[in-house]
Tab-separated table of C-alpha atoms and ligand atoms in Angstrom:
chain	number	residue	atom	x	y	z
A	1263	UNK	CA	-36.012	-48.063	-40.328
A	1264	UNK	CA	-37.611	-45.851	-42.602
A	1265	UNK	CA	-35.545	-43.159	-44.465
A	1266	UNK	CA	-36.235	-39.597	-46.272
A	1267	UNK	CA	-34.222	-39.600	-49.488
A	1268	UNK	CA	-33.548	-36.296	-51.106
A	1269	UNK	CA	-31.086	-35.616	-54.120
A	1270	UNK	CA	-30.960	-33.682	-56.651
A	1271	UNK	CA	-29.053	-33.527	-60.262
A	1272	UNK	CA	-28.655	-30.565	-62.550
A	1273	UNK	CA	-30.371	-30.386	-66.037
A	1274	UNK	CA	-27.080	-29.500	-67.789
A	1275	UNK	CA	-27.019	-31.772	-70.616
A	1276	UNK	CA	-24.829	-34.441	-71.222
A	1277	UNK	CA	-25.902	-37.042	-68.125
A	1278	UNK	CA	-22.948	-39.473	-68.120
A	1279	UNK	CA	-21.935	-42.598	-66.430
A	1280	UNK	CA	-20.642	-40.574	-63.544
A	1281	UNK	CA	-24.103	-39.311	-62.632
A	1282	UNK	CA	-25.435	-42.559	-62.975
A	1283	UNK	CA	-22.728	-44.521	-61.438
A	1284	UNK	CA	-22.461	-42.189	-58.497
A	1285	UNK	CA	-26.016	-41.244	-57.889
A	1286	UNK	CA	-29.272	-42.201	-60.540
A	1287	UNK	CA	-28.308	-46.069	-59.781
A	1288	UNK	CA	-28.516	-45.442	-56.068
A	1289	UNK	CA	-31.474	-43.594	-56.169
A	1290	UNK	CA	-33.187	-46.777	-57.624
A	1291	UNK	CA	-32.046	-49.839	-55.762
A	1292	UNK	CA	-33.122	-47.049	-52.363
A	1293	UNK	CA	-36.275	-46.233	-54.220
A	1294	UNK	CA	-36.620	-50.537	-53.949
A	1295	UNK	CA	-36.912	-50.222	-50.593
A	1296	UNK	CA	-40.636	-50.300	-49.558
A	1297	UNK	CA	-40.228	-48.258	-46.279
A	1298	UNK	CA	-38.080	-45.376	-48.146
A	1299	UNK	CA	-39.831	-42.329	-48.961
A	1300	UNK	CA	-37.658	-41.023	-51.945
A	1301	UNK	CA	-38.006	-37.348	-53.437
A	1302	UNK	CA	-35.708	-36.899	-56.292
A	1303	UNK	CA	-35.452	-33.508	-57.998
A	1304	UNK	CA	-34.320	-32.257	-61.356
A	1305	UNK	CA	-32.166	-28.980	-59.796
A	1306	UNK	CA	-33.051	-26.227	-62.584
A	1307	UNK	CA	-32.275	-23.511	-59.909
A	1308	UNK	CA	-28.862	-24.704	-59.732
A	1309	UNK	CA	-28.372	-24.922	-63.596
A	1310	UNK	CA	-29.017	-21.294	-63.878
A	1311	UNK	CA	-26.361	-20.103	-61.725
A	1312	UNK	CA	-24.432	-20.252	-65.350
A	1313	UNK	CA	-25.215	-18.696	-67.965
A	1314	UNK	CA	-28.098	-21.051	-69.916
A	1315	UNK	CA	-29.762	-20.573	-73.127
A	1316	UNK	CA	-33.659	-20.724	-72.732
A	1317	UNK	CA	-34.694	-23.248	-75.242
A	1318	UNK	CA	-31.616	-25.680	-73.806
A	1319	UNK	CA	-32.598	-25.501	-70.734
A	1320	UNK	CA	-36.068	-26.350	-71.188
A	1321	UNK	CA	-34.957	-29.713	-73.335
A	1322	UNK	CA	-32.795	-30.280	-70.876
A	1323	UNK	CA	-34.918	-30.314	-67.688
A	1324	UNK	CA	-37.191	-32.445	-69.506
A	1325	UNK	CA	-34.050	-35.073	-70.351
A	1326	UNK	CA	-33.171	-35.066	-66.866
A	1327	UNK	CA	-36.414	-35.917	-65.873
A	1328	UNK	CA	-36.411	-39.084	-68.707
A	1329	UNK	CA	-32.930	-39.968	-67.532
A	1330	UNK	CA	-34.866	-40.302	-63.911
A	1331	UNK	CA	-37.957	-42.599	-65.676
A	1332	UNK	CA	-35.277	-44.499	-68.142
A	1333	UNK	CA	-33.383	-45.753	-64.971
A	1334	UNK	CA	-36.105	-47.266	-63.279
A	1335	UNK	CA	-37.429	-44.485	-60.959
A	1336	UNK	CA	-41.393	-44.879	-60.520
A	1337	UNK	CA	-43.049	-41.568	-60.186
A	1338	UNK	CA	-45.739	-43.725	-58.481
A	1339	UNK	CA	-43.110	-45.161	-55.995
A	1340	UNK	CA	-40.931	-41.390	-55.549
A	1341	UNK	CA	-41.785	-37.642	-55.825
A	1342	UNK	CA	-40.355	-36.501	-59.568
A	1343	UNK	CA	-40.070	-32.558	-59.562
A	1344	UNK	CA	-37.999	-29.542	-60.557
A	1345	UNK	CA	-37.160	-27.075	-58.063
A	1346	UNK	CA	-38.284	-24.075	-60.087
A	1347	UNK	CA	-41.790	-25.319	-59.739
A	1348	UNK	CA	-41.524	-25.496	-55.860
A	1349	UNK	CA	-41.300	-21.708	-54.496
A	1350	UNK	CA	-40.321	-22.711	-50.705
A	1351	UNK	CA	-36.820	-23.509	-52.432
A	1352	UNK	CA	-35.888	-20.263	-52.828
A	1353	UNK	CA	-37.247	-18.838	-49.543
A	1354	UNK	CA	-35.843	-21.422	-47.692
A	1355	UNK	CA	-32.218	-20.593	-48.928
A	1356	UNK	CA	-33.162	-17.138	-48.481
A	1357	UNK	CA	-33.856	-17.827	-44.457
A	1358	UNK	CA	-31.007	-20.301	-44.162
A	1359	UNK	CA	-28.725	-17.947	-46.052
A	1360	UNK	CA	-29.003	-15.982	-42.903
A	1361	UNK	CA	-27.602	-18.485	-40.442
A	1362	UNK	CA	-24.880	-19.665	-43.185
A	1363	UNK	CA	-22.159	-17.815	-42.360
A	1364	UNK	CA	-19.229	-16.444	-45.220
A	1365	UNK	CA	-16.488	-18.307	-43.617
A	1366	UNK	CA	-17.876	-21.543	-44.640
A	1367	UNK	CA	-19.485	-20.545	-48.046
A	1368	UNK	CA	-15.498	-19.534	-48.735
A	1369	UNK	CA	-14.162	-23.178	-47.986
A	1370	UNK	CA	-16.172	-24.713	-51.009
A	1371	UNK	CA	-13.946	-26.217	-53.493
A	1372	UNK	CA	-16.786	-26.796	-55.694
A	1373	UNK	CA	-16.906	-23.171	-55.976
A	1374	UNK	CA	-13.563	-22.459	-56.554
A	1375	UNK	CA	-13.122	-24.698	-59.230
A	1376	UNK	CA	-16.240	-23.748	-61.436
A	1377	UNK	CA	-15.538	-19.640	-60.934
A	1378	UNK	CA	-11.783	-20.602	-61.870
A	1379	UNK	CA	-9.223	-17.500	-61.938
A	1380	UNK	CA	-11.154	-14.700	-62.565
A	1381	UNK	CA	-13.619	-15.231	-59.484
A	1382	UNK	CA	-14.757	-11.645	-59.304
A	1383	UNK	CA	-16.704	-12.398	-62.822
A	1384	UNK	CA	-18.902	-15.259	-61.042
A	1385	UNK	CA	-22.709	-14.948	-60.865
A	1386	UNK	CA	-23.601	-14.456	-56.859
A	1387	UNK	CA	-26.123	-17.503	-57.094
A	1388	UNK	CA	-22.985	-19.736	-58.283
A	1389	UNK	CA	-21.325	-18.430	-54.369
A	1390	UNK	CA	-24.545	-19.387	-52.678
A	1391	UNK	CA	-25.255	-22.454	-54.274
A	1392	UNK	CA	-24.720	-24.697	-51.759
A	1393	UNK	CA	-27.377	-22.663	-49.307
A	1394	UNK	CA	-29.792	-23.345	-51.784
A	1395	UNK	CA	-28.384	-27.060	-51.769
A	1396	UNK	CA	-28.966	-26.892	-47.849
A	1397	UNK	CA	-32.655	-25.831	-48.473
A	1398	UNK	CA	-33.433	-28.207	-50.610
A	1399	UNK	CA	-32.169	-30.979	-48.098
A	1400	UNK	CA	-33.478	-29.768	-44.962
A	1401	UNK	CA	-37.620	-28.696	-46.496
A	1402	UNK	CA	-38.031	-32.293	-46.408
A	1403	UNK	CA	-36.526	-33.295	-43.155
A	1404	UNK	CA	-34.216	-35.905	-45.684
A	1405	UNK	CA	-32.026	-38.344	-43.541
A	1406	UNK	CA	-30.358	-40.053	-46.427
A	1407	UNK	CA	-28.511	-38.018	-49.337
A	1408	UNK	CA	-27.201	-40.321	-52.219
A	1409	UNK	CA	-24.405	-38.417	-53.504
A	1410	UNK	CA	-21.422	-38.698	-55.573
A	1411	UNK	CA	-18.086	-37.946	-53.703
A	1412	UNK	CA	-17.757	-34.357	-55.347
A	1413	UNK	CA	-20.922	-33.525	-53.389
A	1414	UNK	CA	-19.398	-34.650	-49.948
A	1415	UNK	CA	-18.317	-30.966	-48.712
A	1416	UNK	CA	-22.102	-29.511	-49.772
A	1417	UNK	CA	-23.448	-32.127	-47.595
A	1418	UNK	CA	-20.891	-31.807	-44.980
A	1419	UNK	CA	-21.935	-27.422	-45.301
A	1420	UNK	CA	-25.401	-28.684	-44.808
A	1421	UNK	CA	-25.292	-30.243	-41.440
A	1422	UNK	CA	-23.620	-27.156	-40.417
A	1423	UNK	CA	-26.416	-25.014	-41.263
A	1424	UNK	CA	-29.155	-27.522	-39.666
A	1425	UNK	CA	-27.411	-27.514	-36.205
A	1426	UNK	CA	-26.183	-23.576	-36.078
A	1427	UNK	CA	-30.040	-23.088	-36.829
A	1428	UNK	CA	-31.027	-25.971	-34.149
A	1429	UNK	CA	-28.813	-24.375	-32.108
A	1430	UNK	CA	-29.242	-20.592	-32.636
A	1431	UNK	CA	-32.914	-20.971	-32.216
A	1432	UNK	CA	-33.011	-23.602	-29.426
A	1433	UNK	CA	-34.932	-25.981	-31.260
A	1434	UNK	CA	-32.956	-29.233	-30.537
A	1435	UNK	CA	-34.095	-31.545	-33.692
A	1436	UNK	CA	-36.113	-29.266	-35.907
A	1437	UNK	CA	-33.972	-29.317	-38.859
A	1438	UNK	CA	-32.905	-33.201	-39.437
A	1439	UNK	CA	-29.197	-33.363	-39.803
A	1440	UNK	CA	-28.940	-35.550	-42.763
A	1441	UNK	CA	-26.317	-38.151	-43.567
A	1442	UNK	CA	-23.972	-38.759	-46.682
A	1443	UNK	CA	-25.401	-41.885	-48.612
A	1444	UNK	CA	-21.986	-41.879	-50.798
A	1445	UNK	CA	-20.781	-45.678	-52.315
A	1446	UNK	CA	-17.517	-46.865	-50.505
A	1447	UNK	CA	-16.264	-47.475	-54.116
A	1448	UNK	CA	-16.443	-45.850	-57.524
A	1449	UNK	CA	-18.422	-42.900	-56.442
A	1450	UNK	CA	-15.996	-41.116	-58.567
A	1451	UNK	CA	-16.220	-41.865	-62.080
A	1452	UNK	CA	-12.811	-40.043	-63.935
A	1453	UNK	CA	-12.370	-39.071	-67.225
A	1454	UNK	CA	-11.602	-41.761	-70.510
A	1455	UNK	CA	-8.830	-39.326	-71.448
A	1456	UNK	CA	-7.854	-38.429	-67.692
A	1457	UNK	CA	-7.347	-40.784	-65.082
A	1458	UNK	CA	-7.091	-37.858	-62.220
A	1459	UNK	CA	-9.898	-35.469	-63.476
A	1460	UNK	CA	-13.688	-36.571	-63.177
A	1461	UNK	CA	-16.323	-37.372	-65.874
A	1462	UNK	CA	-18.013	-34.467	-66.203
A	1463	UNK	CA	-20.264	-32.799	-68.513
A	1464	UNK	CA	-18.778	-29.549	-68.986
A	1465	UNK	CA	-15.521	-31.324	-69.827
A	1466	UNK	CA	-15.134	-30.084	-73.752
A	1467	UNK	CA	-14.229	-33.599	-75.499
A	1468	UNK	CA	-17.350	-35.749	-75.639
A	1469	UNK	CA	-14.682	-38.564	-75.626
A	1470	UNK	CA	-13.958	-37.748	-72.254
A	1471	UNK	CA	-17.396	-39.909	-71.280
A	1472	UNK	CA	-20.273	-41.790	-72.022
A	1473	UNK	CA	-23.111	-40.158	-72.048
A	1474	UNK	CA	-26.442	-41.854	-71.099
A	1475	UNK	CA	-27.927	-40.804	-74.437
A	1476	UNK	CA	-24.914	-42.323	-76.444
A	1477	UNK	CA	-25.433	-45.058	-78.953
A	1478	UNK	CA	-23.729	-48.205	-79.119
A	1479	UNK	CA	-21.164	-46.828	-82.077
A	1480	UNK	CA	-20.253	-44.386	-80.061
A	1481	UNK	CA	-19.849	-46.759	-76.391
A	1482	UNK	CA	-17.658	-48.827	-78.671
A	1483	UNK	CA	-15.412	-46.286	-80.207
A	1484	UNK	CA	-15.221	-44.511	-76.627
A	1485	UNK	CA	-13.925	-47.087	-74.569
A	1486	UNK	CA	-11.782	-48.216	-77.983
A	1487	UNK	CA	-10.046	-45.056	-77.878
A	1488	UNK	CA	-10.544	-44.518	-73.374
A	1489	UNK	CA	-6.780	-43.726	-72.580
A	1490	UNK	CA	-4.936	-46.591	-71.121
A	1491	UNK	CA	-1.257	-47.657	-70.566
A	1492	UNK	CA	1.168	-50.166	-72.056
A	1493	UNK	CA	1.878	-52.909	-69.104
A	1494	UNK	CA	-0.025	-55.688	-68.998
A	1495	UNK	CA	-3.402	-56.245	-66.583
A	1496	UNK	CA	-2.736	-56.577	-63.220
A	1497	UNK	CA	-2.579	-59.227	-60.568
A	1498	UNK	CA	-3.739	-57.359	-57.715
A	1499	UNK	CA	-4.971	-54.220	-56.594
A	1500	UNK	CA	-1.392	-53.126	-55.511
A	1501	UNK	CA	-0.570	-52.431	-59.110
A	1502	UNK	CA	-3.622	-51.199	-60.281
A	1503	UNK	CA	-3.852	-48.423	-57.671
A	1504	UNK	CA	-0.572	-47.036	-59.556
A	1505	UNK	CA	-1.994	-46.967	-62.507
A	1506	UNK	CA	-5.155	-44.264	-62.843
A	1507	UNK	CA	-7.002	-44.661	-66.081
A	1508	UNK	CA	-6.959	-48.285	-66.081
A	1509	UNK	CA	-8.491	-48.193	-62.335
A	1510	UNK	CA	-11.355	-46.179	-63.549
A	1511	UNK	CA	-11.851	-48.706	-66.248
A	1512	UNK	CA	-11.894	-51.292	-63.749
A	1513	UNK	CA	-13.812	-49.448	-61.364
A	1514	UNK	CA	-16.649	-48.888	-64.041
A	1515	UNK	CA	-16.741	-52.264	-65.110
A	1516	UNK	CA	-16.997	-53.758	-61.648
A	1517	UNK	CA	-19.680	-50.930	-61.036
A	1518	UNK	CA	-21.915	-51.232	-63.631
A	1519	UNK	CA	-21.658	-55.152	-63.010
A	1520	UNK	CA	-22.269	-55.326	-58.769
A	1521	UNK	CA	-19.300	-56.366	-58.401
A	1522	UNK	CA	-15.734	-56.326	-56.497
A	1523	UNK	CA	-12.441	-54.815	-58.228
A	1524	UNK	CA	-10.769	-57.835	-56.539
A	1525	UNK	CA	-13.464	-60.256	-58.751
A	1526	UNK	CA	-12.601	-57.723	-61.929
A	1527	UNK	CA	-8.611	-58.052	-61.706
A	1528	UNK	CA	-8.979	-61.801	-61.159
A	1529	UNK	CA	-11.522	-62.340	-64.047
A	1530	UNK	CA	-9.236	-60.341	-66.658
A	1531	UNK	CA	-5.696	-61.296	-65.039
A	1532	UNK	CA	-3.281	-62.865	-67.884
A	1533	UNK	CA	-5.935	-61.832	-70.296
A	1534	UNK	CA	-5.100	-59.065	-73.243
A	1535	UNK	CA	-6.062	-55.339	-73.523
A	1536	UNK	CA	-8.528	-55.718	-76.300
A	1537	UNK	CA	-10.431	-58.696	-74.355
A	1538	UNK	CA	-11.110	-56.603	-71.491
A	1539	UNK	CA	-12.387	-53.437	-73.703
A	1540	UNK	CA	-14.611	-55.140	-75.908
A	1541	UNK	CA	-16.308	-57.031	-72.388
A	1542	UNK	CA	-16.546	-53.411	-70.815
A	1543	UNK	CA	-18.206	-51.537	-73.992
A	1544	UNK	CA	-20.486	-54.957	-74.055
A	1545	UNK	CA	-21.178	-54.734	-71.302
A	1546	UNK	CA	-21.839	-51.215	-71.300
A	1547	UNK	CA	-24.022	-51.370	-74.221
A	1548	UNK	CA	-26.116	-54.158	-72.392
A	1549	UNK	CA	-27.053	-51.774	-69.494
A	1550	UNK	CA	-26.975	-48.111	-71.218
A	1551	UNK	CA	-28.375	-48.767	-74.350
A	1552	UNK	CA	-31.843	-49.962	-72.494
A	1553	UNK	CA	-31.812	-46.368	-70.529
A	1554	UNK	CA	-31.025	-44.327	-73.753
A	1555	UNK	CA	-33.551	-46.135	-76.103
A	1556	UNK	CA	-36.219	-45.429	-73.359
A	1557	UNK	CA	-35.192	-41.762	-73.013
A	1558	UNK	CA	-35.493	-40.966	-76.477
A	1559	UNK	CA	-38.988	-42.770	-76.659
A	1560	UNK	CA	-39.763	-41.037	-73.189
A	1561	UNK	CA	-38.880	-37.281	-74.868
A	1562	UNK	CA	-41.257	-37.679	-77.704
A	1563	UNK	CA	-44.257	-37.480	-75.291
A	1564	UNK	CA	-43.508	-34.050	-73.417
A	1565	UNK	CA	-46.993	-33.789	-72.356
A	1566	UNK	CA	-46.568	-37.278	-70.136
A	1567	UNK	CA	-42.922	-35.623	-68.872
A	1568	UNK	CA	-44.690	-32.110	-68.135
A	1569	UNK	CA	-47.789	-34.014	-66.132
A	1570	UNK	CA	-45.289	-35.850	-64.089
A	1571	UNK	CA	-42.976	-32.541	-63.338
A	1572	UNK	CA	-46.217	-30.808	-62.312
A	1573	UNK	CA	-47.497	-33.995	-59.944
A	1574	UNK	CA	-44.841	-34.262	-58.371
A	1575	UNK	CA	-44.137	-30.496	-57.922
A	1576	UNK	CA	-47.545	-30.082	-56.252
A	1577	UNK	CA	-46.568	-33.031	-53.886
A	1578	UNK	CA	-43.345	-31.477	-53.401
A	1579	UNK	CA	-44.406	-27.929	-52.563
A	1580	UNK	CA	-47.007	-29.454	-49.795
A	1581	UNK	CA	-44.097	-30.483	-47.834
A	1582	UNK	CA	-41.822	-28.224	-48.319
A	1583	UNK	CA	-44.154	-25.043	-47.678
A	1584	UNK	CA	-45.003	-26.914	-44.352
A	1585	UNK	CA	-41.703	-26.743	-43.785
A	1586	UNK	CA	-40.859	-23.240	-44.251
A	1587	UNK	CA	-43.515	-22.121	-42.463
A	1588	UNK	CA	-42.514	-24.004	-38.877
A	1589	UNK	CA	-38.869	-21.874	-39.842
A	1590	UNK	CA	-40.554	-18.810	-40.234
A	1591	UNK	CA	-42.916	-18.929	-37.010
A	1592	UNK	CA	-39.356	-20.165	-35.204
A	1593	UNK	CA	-37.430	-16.833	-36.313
A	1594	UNK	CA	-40.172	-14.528	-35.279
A	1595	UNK	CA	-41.993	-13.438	-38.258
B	309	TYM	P1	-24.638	-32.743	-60.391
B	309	TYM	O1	-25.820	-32.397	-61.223
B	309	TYM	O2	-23.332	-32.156	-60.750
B	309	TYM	O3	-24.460	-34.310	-60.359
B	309	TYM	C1	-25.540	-35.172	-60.060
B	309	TYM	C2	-25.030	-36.350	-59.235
B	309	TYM	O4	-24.033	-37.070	-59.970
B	309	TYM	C3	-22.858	-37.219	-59.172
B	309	TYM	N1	-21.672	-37.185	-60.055
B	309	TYM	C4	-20.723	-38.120	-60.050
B	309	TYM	N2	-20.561	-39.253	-59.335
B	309	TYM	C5	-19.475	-40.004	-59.585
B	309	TYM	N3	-18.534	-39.688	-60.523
B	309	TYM	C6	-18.639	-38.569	-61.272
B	309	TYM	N4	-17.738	-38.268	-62.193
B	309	TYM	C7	-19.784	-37.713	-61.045
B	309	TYM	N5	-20.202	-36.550	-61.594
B	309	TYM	C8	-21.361	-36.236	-60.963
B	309	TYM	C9	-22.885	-36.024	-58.224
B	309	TYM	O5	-22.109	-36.270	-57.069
B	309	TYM	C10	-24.364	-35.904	-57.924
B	309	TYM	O6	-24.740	-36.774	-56.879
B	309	TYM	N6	-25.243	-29.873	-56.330
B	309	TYM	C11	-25.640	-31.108	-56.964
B	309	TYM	C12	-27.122	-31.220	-57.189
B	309	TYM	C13	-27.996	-30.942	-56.003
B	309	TYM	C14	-28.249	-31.862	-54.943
B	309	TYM	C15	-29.171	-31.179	-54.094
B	309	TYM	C16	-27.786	-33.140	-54.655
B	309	TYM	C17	-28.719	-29.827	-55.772
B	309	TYM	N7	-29.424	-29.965	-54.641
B	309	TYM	C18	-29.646	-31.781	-52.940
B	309	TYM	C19	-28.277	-33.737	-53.472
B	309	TYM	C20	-29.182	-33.063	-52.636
B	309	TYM	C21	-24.970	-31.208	-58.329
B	309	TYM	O7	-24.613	-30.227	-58.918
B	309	TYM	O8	-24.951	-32.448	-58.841
């Protein structure tokens, strides 16, 4: 059967392995599948509900975008846009903010975690994030989200919002309520330095993850110096599950490879530390270094970057205006 992909992934700087572990290598191997129509969008909207500086920003939604070409999607195959460029965003979370109700915007964890203590000080757009989320989602009647783990509760907030609106409006159907596309394993990439905190990009120590733009010096020296403990590697998964950082090792290598953990721990068991590090940062190098030659050739042509943004933006808005038109005529205006 055919399915509507939609994602999205912020132009923050610093994509890492997470990103492309969890979601960018999804969005390719779905984009493989002829009967898929696949929209993937380069969330600018959502960057700005922190502070930004304007020239950053602008590199940085056109990295995104490369990160998207470098890792094999085909703007000839998938829609390639940013949401900035597509008004019917931002009216649609406007008219779905209306049926979202407080009580569930207050459950977020996402939320909670990026405002931190001092909540009070948080921009307003960083609270209704996830309504803009929801928008983007439902404008293209999406059935299929690929998704890291972290995004699970924004997706789970989203099919809320389709069927109160369904529901409120008694029109059984109209919004699609989409599903999860999240991996059954390793769609949580930690931290080299923390097994129990995730690779992210606003973590301060760069050593904390690869990014997709990092060289091989620096793969090497990362996973050299990616925390680990002192016992030797495991027999089974039993022991491995106690032990977090070296389970995120694992988990990447087996990743990045297509494989099992169970084929991992038996191709490394009775081997030594240093043999299984210098086969992950090979291995590594073999499959990241392709994507971050290609993005820096990719970002010295911005004019072929811009034409693509603006392609697929017009493509974009087409549906999505559609879209919020049907919404408006259903509310009454
Ligand atoms: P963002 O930009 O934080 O992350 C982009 C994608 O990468 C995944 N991800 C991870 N997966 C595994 N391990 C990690 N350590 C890791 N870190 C990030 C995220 O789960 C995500 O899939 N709100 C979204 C962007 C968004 C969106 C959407 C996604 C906006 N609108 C509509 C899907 C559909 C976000 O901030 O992702």
């Amino acid at each position: 059967m055919s399915k509507k992909i939609f994602s999205g992934v912020q132009p923050s700087g610093n994509l890492h392995l997470g990103n492309y572990l969890g979601a960018i290598k999804n969005f390719v191997n779905l984009q493989k599948e002829k009967e898929n129509n696949c929209i993937y969008c380069v969330v600018d909207l959502h960057a700005v509900t922190v502070k930004q500086n304007p020239e950053i920003l602008k590199r940085n939604i056109r990295e995104t975008t490369a990160v998207f070409l470098a890792s094999g999607i085909d703007p000839t195959k998938s829609i390639i846009f940013n949401q900035s460029m597509v008004p019917s965003h931002s009216e649609g979370a406007w008219l779905l903010g209306c049926v979202a109700r407080m009580g569930w915007l207050n459950r977020m964890t996402q939320f909670k975690e990026k405002a931190g203590k001092d909540k009070e000080k948080a921009s307003v757009g960083l609270y209704i994030y996830p309504i803009l989320m929801a928008a983007d989602i439902l404008l293209y009647d999406s059935t299929h989200v690929p998704v890291g783990e972290d995004q699970k509760q924004h997706l789970e907030l989203t099919r809320d919002i389709a069927n109160k609106f369904n529901l409120d409006f008694k029109c059984e159907n109209f919004l699609t309520v989409p599903e999860p596309l999240i991996q059954k394993n390793f769609s949580r990439i930690m931290s080299l330095k923390d097994g129990t905190k995730k690779m992210s990009k606003s973590d301060l120590s760069d050593q904390s993850r690869i990014n997709l733009t990092d060289d091989k010096d620096q793969i090497i020296n990362k996973i050299r110096k990616a925390k680990t403990d002192s016992d030797p590697l495991p027999h089974d998964d039993e022991n491995l599950n106690k032990r977090s950082e070296l389970k995120n090792l694992f988990g990447i290598f087996s990743s990045i490879n297509d494989q099992s953990l169970d084929t991992t721990i038996n191709e490394f068991k009775g081997k030594n530390f240093s043999e299984f590090k210098n086969k992950l940062a090979e291995t590594l190098i073999e499959k990241i270094n392709p994507i971050s030659i290609e993005i820096n050739k990719l970002l010295k042509d911005k004019e072929y970057i811009d034409k693509i943004l603006k392609n697929g933006s017009s493509q974009a808005e087409e549906i999505a205006k559609r879209k919020v038109e049907d919404i408006k005529k259903i509310i009454g205006f």
